Each structure stands twice: as C-alpha cells, then as structure tokens.
mmCIF file of C-alpha atoms in Angstrom:
data_model
loop_
_atom_site.group_PDB
_atom_site.id
_atom_site.type_symbol
_atom_site.label_atom_id
_atom_site.label_comp_id
_atom_site.label_asym_id
_atom_site.label_seq_id
_atom_site.Cartn_x
_atom_site.Cartn_y
_atom_site.Cartn_z
ATOM 1 C CA MET A 1 14.131 17.917 -9.977
ATOM 2 C CA SER A 2 10.679 18.059 -8.540
ATOM 3 C CA TYR A 3 9.789 16.220 -5.142
ATOM 4 C CA ASP A 4 7.792 13.511 -6.612
ATOM 5 C CA GLU A 5 10.689 12.786 -9.052
ATOM 6 C CA ALA A 6 13.399 12.795 -6.381
ATOM 7 C CA PHE A 7 11.247 10.380 -4.282
ATOM 8 C CA ALA A 8 10.508 8.088 -6.942
ATOM 9 C CA SER A 9 14.406 7.841 -7.884
ATOM 10 C CA VAL A 10 15.547 6.666 -4.413
ATOM 11 C CA TYR A 11 12.124 4.921 -3.342
ATOM 12 C CA ASP A 12 14.003 1.749 -3.973
ATOM 13 C CA ALA A 13 16.961 2.242 -2.032
ATOM 14 C CA PHE A 14 15.035 3.251 1.064
ATOM 15 C CA THR A 15 12.666 0.497 1.092
ATOM 16 C CA LYS A 16 15.131 -2.370 0.247
ATOM 17 C CA ASN A 17 14.626 -3.866 3.689
ATOM 18 C CA ILE A 18 10.855 -4.766 2.547
ATOM 19 C CA ASP A 19 10.465 -8.741 2.024
ATOM 20 C CA TYR A 20 8.692 -8.390 -0.984
ATOM 21 C CA CYS A 21 8.640 -11.984 -2.033
ATOM 22 C CA ALA A 22 7.044 -12.614 1.533
ATOM 23 C CA GLU A 23 4.271 -9.980 0.673
ATOM 24 C CA ALA A 24 3.794 -11.499 -2.559
ATOM 25 C CA GLU A 25 3.483 -15.214 -1.053
ATOM 26 C CA PHE A 26 1.045 -14.141 1.797
ATOM 27 C CA ILE A 27 -0.941 -12.729 -1.122
ATOM 28 C CA MET A 28 -1.136 -15.822 -3.191
ATOM 29 C CA THR A 29 -1.977 -17.867 0.001
ATOM 30 C CA VAL A 30 -4.744 -15.426 0.715
ATOM 31 C CA MET A 31 -6.309 -15.871 -2.761
ATOM 32 C CA GLN A 32 -6.093 -19.807 -2.545
ATOM 33 C CA ASN A 33 -7.462 -19.952 0.814
ATOM 34 C CA ALA A 34 -10.371 -17.884 -0.225
ATOM 35 C CA GLY A 35 -11.016 -19.874 -3.111
ATOM 36 C CA VAL A 36 -9.975 -17.230 -5.873
ATOM 37 C CA THR A 37 -9.516 -18.784 -9.280
ATOM 38 C CA GLY A 38 -8.575 -16.000 -11.658
ATOM 39 C CA ASN A 39 -5.560 -13.995 -11.373
ATOM 40 C CA THR A 40 -5.889 -10.634 -12.091
ATOM 41 C CA ILE A 41 -4.733 -8.246 -9.243
ATOM 42 C CA LEU A 42 -5.034 -4.537 -8.993
ATOM 43 C CA ASP A 43 -1.955 -3.273 -6.805
ATOM 44 C CA VAL A 44 -3.481 0.162 -5.670
ATOM 45 C CA ALA A 45 -0.740 2.599 -4.818
ATOM 46 C CA CYS A 46 1.948 0.245 -6.620
ATOM 47 C CA GLY A 47 4.918 2.578 -6.068
ATOM 48 C CA THR A 48 7.783 1.597 -8.476
ATOM 49 C CA GLY A 49 6.228 -1.821 -9.170
ATOM 50 C CA THR A 50 8.370 -4.002 -7.084
ATOM 51 C CA LEU A 51 5.349 -6.099 -5.621
ATOM 52 C CA ALA A 52 3.709 -6.062 -8.867
ATOM 53 C CA GLU A 53 7.132 -7.724 -10.410
ATOM 54 C CA MET A 54 6.571 -10.303 -7.616
ATOM 55 C CA LEU A 55 3.084 -11.071 -8.626
ATOM 56 C CA LEU A 56 3.572 -11.105 -12.224
ATOM 57 C CA GLU A 57 6.668 -13.634 -11.479
ATOM 58 C CA ARG A 58 4.129 -15.885 -9.949
ATOM 59 C CA GLY A 59 1.967 -16.082 -13.196
ATOM 60 C CA ASN A 60 -0.765 -13.182 -12.591
ATOM 61 C CA GLU A 61 -1.831 -10.331 -14.447
ATOM 62 C CA VAL A 62 -1.823 -6.796 -12.745
ATOM 63 C CA ILE A 63 -3.248 -3.437 -12.989
ATOM 64 C CA CYS A 64 -0.711 -1.004 -11.400
ATOM 65 C CA VAL A 65 -2.693 2.111 -9.956
ATOM 66 C CA ASP A 66 -0.632 5.183 -8.571
ATOM 67 C CA ILE A 67 -1.414 8.656 -7.987
ATOM 68 C CA SER A 68 2.436 9.662 -8.915
ATOM 69 C CA GLN A 69 3.576 9.670 -12.664
ATOM 70 C CA GLU A 70 6.938 9.556 -11.375
ATOM 71 C CA MET A 71 6.431 6.273 -9.598
ATOM 72 C CA LEU A 72 4.573 4.897 -12.430
ATOM 73 C CA GLY A 73 7.530 5.787 -14.752
ATOM 74 C CA LYS A 74 9.650 3.789 -12.638
ATOM 75 C CA ALA A 75 7.377 1.059 -12.723
ATOM 76 C CA ARG A 76 6.996 0.883 -16.345
ATOM 77 C CA ASP A 77 10.829 0.419 -16.719
ATOM 78 C CA LYS A 78 10.716 -2.380 -14.276
ATOM 79 C CA LEU A 79 7.921 -4.138 -15.677
ATOM 80 C CA CYS A 80 7.959 -3.475 -19.583
ATOM 81 C CA ARG A 81 9.450 -6.956 -20.185
ATOM 82 C CA TYR A 82 5.955 -8.442 -18.877
ATOM 83 C CA GLY A 83 4.060 -7.105 -22.127
ATOM 84 C CA ASP A 84 0.629 -6.914 -22.000
ATOM 85 C CA ARG A 85 0.189 -8.868 -18.475
ATOM 86 C CA VAL A 86 0.603 -5.595 -16.801
ATOM 87 C CA LEU A 87 -1.135 -2.552 -17.083
ATOM 88 C CA LEU A 88 -0.468 0.793 -15.304
ATOM 89 C CA LEU A 89 -2.694 3.409 -14.508
ATOM 90 C CA CYS A 90 -2.258 7.002 -12.997
ATOM 91 C CA GLN A 91 -5.354 7.606 -10.654
ATOM 92 C CA ASP A 92 -6.093 8.516 -7.081
ATOM 93 C CA MET A 93 -7.372 5.426 -5.310
ATOM 94 C CA CYS A 94 -10.472 7.575 -4.091
ATOM 95 C CA GLU A 95 -11.280 7.795 -7.794
ATOM 96 C CA LEU A 96 -10.441 4.476 -9.202
ATOM 97 C CA ASP A 97 -11.964 3.552 -12.462
ATOM 98 C CA LEU A 98 -11.179 0.505 -14.010
ATOM 99 C CA PHE A 99 -12.347 -0.717 -17.246
ATOM 100 C CA GLY A 100 -13.754 -4.154 -15.681
ATOM 101 C CA THR A 101 -13.211 -6.139 -12.847
ATOM 102 C CA VAL A 102 -10.275 -8.047 -10.831
ATOM 103 C CA ASP A 103 -10.094 -11.009 -8.862
ATOM 104 C CA CYS A 104 -7.982 -9.263 -6.105
ATOM 105 C CA ALA A 105 -6.740 -6.107 -4.816
ATOM 106 C CA VAL A 106 -3.802 -5.093 -2.931
ATOM 107 C CA CYS A 107 -2.787 -1.918 -1.309
ATOM 108 C CA MET A 108 0.479 -2.260 0.749
ATOM 109 C CA LEU A 109 2.913 -0.512 2.811
ATOM 110 C CA ASP A 110 0.874 1.518 4.570
ATOM 111 C CA SER A 111 -0.768 3.338 1.715
ATOM 112 C CA ILE A 112 -4.177 3.452 3.398
ATOM 113 C CA ASN A 113 -2.361 5.488 6.137
ATOM 114 C CA HIS A 114 -1.797 8.088 3.563
ATOM 115 C CA LEU A 115 -5.478 9.072 3.173
ATOM 116 C CA ASN A 116 -6.991 12.220 4.379
ATOM 117 C CA GLY A 117 -9.356 10.662 7.004
ATOM 118 C CA ILE A 118 -12.035 8.281 7.596
ATOM 119 C CA ASP A 119 -14.277 9.457 4.704
ATOM 120 C CA GLU A 120 -11.280 9.315 2.149
ATOM 121 C CA VAL A 121 -10.541 5.474 3.694
ATOM 122 C CA LYS A 122 -14.146 4.697 3.025
ATOM 123 C CA LYS A 123 -14.165 6.290 -0.490
ATOM 124 C CA ALA A 124 -11.237 4.164 -1.302
ATOM 125 C CA PHE A 125 -12.946 1.191 -0.183
ATOM 126 C CA GLU A 126 -15.844 1.809 -2.102
ATOM 127 C CA ARG A 127 -14.019 2.273 -5.049
ATOM 128 C CA ILE A 128 -11.941 -0.940 -4.496
ATOM 129 C CA PHE A 129 -15.218 -2.977 -3.630
ATOM 130 C CA LEU A 130 -16.790 -1.908 -7.083
ATOM 131 C CA PHE A 131 -14.100 -3.078 -9.126
ATOM 132 C CA LEU A 132 -13.750 -6.441 -7.255
ATOM 133 C CA GLU A 133 -15.487 -9.640 -8.758
ATOM 134 C CA PRO A 134 -17.857 -11.450 -6.262
ATOM 135 C CA GLY A 135 -15.798 -13.631 -4.276
ATOM 136 C CA GLY A 136 -12.589 -11.336 -4.804
ATOM 137 C CA VAL A 137 -10.353 -10.371 -1.992
ATOM 138 C CA PHE A 138 -8.869 -7.293 -0.749
ATOM 139 C CA ILE A 139 -5.703 -7.493 0.971
ATOM 140 C CA PHE A 140 -3.914 -4.441 2.778
ATOM 141 C CA ASP A 141 -1.823 -3.385 5.411
ATOM 142 C CA VAL A 142 -1.750 -0.373 7.796
ATOM 143 C CA ASN A 143 0.650 1.098 10.221
ATOM 144 C CA THR A 144 -0.674 0.883 13.879
ATOM 145 C CA ILE A 145 -1.586 3.288 16.434
ATOM 146 C CA TYR A 146 1.076 1.759 18.350
ATOM 147 C CA LYS A 147 3.726 2.503 15.565
ATOM 148 C CA HIS A 148 2.539 6.230 15.382
ATOM 149 C CA ARG A 149 2.354 6.764 19.237
ATOM 150 C CA GLU A 150 5.817 4.899 20.085
ATOM 151 C CA ILE A 151 7.844 4.522 16.674
ATOM 152 C CA LEU A 152 7.035 7.262 14.483
ATOM 153 C CA GLY A 153 5.786 10.070 16.541
ATOM 154 C CA ASN A 154 8.397 13.018 17.596
ATOM 155 C CA ASN A 155 11.291 11.240 15.930
ATOM 156 C CA THR A 156 13.747 11.760 13.210
ATOM 157 C CA PHE A 157 15.289 9.110 11.166
ATOM 158 C CA VAL A 158 17.918 9.571 8.428
ATOM 159 C CA TYR A 159 18.526 6.800 5.911
ATOM 160 C CA GLU A 160 21.624 6.789 3.526
ATOM 161 C CA SER A 161 22.424 5.276 0.164
ATOM 162 C CA ALA A 162 25.562 5.622 -2.045
ATOM 163 C CA ASP A 163 24.209 8.889 -3.635
ATOM 164 C CA SER A 164 21.647 10.203 -1.584
ATOM 165 C CA PHE A 165 20.087 10.497 2.026
ATOM 166 C CA PHE A 166 16.582 11.136 3.272
ATOM 167 C CA VAL A 167 15.915 12.855 6.602
ATOM 168 C CA TRP A 168 12.654 11.903 8.086
ATOM 169 C CA GLN A 169 11.185 14.284 10.831
ATOM 170 C CA ASN A 170 8.007 13.450 12.509
ATOM 171 C CA ASP A 171 5.417 15.321 14.792
ATOM 172 C CA LEU A 172 2.725 13.424 16.835
ATOM 173 C CA CYS A 173 -0.682 15.293 16.740
ATOM 174 C CA PRO A 174 -2.555 15.652 19.795
ATOM 175 C CA ASP A 175 -5.084 12.722 18.986
ATOM 176 C CA GLY A 176 -2.118 10.216 19.273
ATOM 177 C CA LYS A 177 -2.934 8.809 15.939
ATOM 178 C CA THR A 178 -1.825 11.319 13.196
ATOM 179 C CA VAL A 179 1.680 11.967 12.453
ATOM 180 C CA ASP A 180 2.797 14.881 10.475
ATOM 181 C CA MET A 181 5.973 14.029 8.572
ATOM 182 C CA TYR A 182 8.328 16.481 7.255
ATOM 183 C CA ILE A 183 10.658 14.845 4.308
ATOM 184 C CA ASP A 184 13.704 16.223 2.899
ATOM 185 C CA ILE A 185 16.184 14.272 0.231
ATOM 186 C CA PHE A 186 19.396 15.374 -0.496
ATOM 187 C CA ARG A 187 20.605 13.969 -3.718
ATOM 188 C CA ARG A 188 24.754 14.125 -4.551
ATOM 189 C CA CYS A 189 25.786 15.849 -7.726
ATOM 190 C CA LYS A 190 28.802 15.003 -9.993
ATOM 191 C CA ASN A 191 30.467 18.136 -8.562
ATOM 192 C CA GLY A 192 29.977 16.791 -5.026
ATOM 193 C CA THR A 193 27.170 19.507 -4.010
ATOM 194 C CA TYR A 194 24.052 18.301 -3.212
ATOM 195 C CA THR A 195 20.287 19.154 -4.394
ATOM 196 C CA ARG A 196 17.565 19.378 -1.751
ATOM 197 C CA GLU A 197 13.790 18.494 -2.168
ATOM 198 C CA SER A 198 11.259 18.772 0.486
ATOM 199 C CA ASP A 199 7.587 17.810 1.065
ATOM 200 C CA ASP A 200 5.218 16.833 4.285
ATOM 201 C CA ILE A 201 2.780 14.457 4.212
ATOM 202 C CA THR A 202 0.448 13.181 6.834
ATOM 203 C CA GLU A 203 -0.314 9.636 8.134
ATOM 204 C CA THR A 204 -3.291 8.599 10.261
ATOM 205 C CA ALA A 205 -3.703 5.258 12.029
ATOM 206 C CA TYR A 206 -6.838 3.511 12.984
ATOM 207 C CA ASP A 207 -7.931 0.800 15.250
ATOM 208 C CA ILE A 208 -9.110 -2.592 14.107
ATOM 209 C CA GLY A 209 -12.532 -1.992 14.855
ATOM 210 C CA THR A 210 -13.004 1.107 12.825
ATOM 211 C CA ILE A 211 -10.998 -0.518 9.890
ATOM 212 C CA ARG A 212 -13.582 -3.432 10.289
ATOM 213 C CA THR A 213 -16.666 -1.243 10.415
ATOM 214 C CA LEU A 214 -15.569 0.763 7.235
ATOM 215 C CA LEU A 215 -15.174 -2.483 5.320
ATOM 216 C CA GLU A 216 -18.629 -3.673 6.241
ATOM 217 C CA SER A 217 -20.144 -0.782 5.787
ATOM 218 C CA VAL A 218 -19.190 -1.098 1.933
ATOM 219 C CA GLY A 219 -20.241 -4.654 1.609
ATOM 220 C CA PHE A 220 -17.080 -6.483 2.197
ATOM 221 C CA GLU A 221 -17.558 -9.616 4.777
ATOM 222 C CA LYS A 222 -15.399 -12.298 6.224
ATOM 223 C CA THR A 223 -12.323 -9.679 7.553
ATOM 224 C CA GLU A 224 -9.398 -11.274 8.833
ATOM 225 C CA VAL A 225 -6.618 -9.313 10.558
ATOM 226 C CA TYR A 226 -2.914 -10.554 10.872
ATOM 227 C CA SER A 227 0.385 -9.374 12.214
ATOM 228 C CA GLU A 228 3.048 -8.178 10.036
ATOM 229 C CA ASP A 229 4.404 -11.950 10.184
ATOM 230 C CA GLY A 230 1.386 -13.387 9.319
ATOM 231 C CA GLU A 231 -0.080 -14.500 12.523
ATOM 232 C CA LYS A 232 -3.399 -14.040 13.909
ATOM 233 C CA THR A 233 -2.503 -13.406 17.364
ATOM 234 C CA ILE A 234 -2.003 -9.588 17.429
ATOM 235 C CA LYS A 235 0.320 -8.251 20.289
ATOM 236 C CA PRO A 236 -0.056 -4.926 21.633
ATOM 237 C CA ASP A 237 2.779 -3.718 20.029
ATOM 238 C CA GLU A 238 2.337 -4.896 16.453
ATOM 239 C CA GLN A 239 3.820 -2.202 14.129
ATOM 240 C CA ARG A 240 1.844 -3.083 11.051
ATOM 241 C CA LEU A 241 -1.067 -5.276 10.344
ATOM 242 C CA ARG A 242 -2.711 -7.090 7.625
ATOM 243 C CA PHE A 243 -6.352 -7.063 6.876
ATOM 244 C CA THR A 244 -8.142 -9.231 4.219
ATOM 245 C CA ALA A 245 -12.037 -9.056 2.900
ATOM 246 C CA VAL A 246 -13.872 -10.808 0.748
ATOM 247 C CA LYS A 247 -16.610 -9.447 -1.704
ATOM 248 C CA PRO A 248 -19.835 -11.932 -1.077
ATOM 249 C CA MET A 249 -21.242 -13.365 -4.001
ATOM 250 C CA SER A 250 -25.233 -13.566 -4.592
ATOM 251 C CA TYR A 251 -27.099 -16.889 -3.858
ATOM 252 C CA LYS A 252 -27.108 -17.250 -7.882
ATOM 253 C CA GLU A 253 -23.476 -16.781 -7.963
ATOM 254 C CA ARG A 254 -22.581 -19.247 -5.124
ATOM 255 C CA MET A 255 -24.655 -21.775 -6.864
ATOM 256 C CA GLN A 256 -22.765 -21.369 -10.303
ATOM 257 C CA ASN A 257 -19.416 -21.851 -8.471
ATOM 258 C CA GLY A 258 -20.483 -24.962 -6.827
#
C-alpha cells in the first residue's frame, strides 16, 4: 500500500474531531449574507468528501477536486448516492480547470498552507477566481503563524485508532512560519504485525495582510476574516482563521441582479 492509500484509509479516523456540520453551516451563512442565489459549490482539496456530504445534504450541487486519487476514491464511495449532484475531479488546485463556473468555492482544513509558497497560493487564487460566477464567494481557512510557532513547530503528535496509529513529527524552520512535517502511519495487519508508510510535507503560514494582498491582486474584494469560531474579533493566539472574499460584478451585472 502506498502512503497516499494509507493516509486516505485513515483520514476520517484522524479528522473525526472536526465539526463538519458547523463548517457547512458557516459556508451556507456566508453564501446567504453575500447574496449568492445559486447552489453550485466547488470543494477544493475535498479529501474524503465529508464536507461535501454536509453541503449536499443542504441541497447544493458539489464539484469535489483533490490531487489525490486515493482521497477521491474514498469520496466517491461516500457520495455515490447523490448521483449527478456531485462531480469528482482529480486536479491540482493550481491548475484548476472546470467545465463551467460555480457560485461558491471552498478550501478548508488548512489546504492552502500546503501550497509551496506565495506564488502557488496566488496561482490557486487565480484559478478559483476564474471559475467563480461574478458575485460568487470564496471561503477558505488557514493555520496561523501562531499555531506554527507555538503549537506545531518542534513537537510530535501521536494519534491512535482501532487498527492504526499516526506519528506526526514537526520541525519549525528558521523563518518561524514554515513547518516541515514527517509522518508515519502504522497499520495493524491481521497477524498482529504492522505495516509502515512514511512521507514528509511542508506547511507555510501567512499573516492576514499577505493573504488580503494576494486575494486583491487577483481581483477579489470584500475580504473578511473570522476566527475559527466564526467571530470577527481576532485574538493573538488564534490557531486557525477563516477568510471570505467575493468576485465582483460588473456594473451591467449589478443592474441585471437588481
């Protein structure tokens, strides 16, 4: 079994503390407040499709995009009952290529942090902007610099489920924003032994000003920043921030939409 297969197979067990229902409600509220009338949502870096499932349950149509075929395989099994209301695409978010536009795009669970530097973040924002309807909203979250420095950096975490455990060792880089992560997944075999799959990834955090500038540079406007709890008051020790931004309408489009 490859690392991607192993990670996909244990992903749900190790993200079970995520309140996906609350994430979906936040997304629906932002869409409503932004005046979005359509219901086609792009879920970028969708993982195994749990958030997409919550959005589908609320009457939306969802396009699920992930770079991992193994993650999409899990998502397909989870979402197949929704039929043609869901579409799954294996794509890199920096090379996003859709058949049409969407009313809302989301990218949750710090997937933006996994991109390789500011240039890639901007490229992903550009592709998402391109496929958003005018008036559409982009919603995403990021781990903060505080979390990288004080929580993740130079620490080791171990998570255990019924038949596997996950060891996550982190090194904080000299810039104080980037964390190199070394991951081992141990899966119990039927004979009592374990298999081991390993990989390393890097996450980079950005300050609010940098993210605002990147969003505005590709054309987004009305950027709002929220705490993980959905509050607009941002504390110094926030570990995760949510961003929302809108693709502007032209004057003619505004007139047509009243």
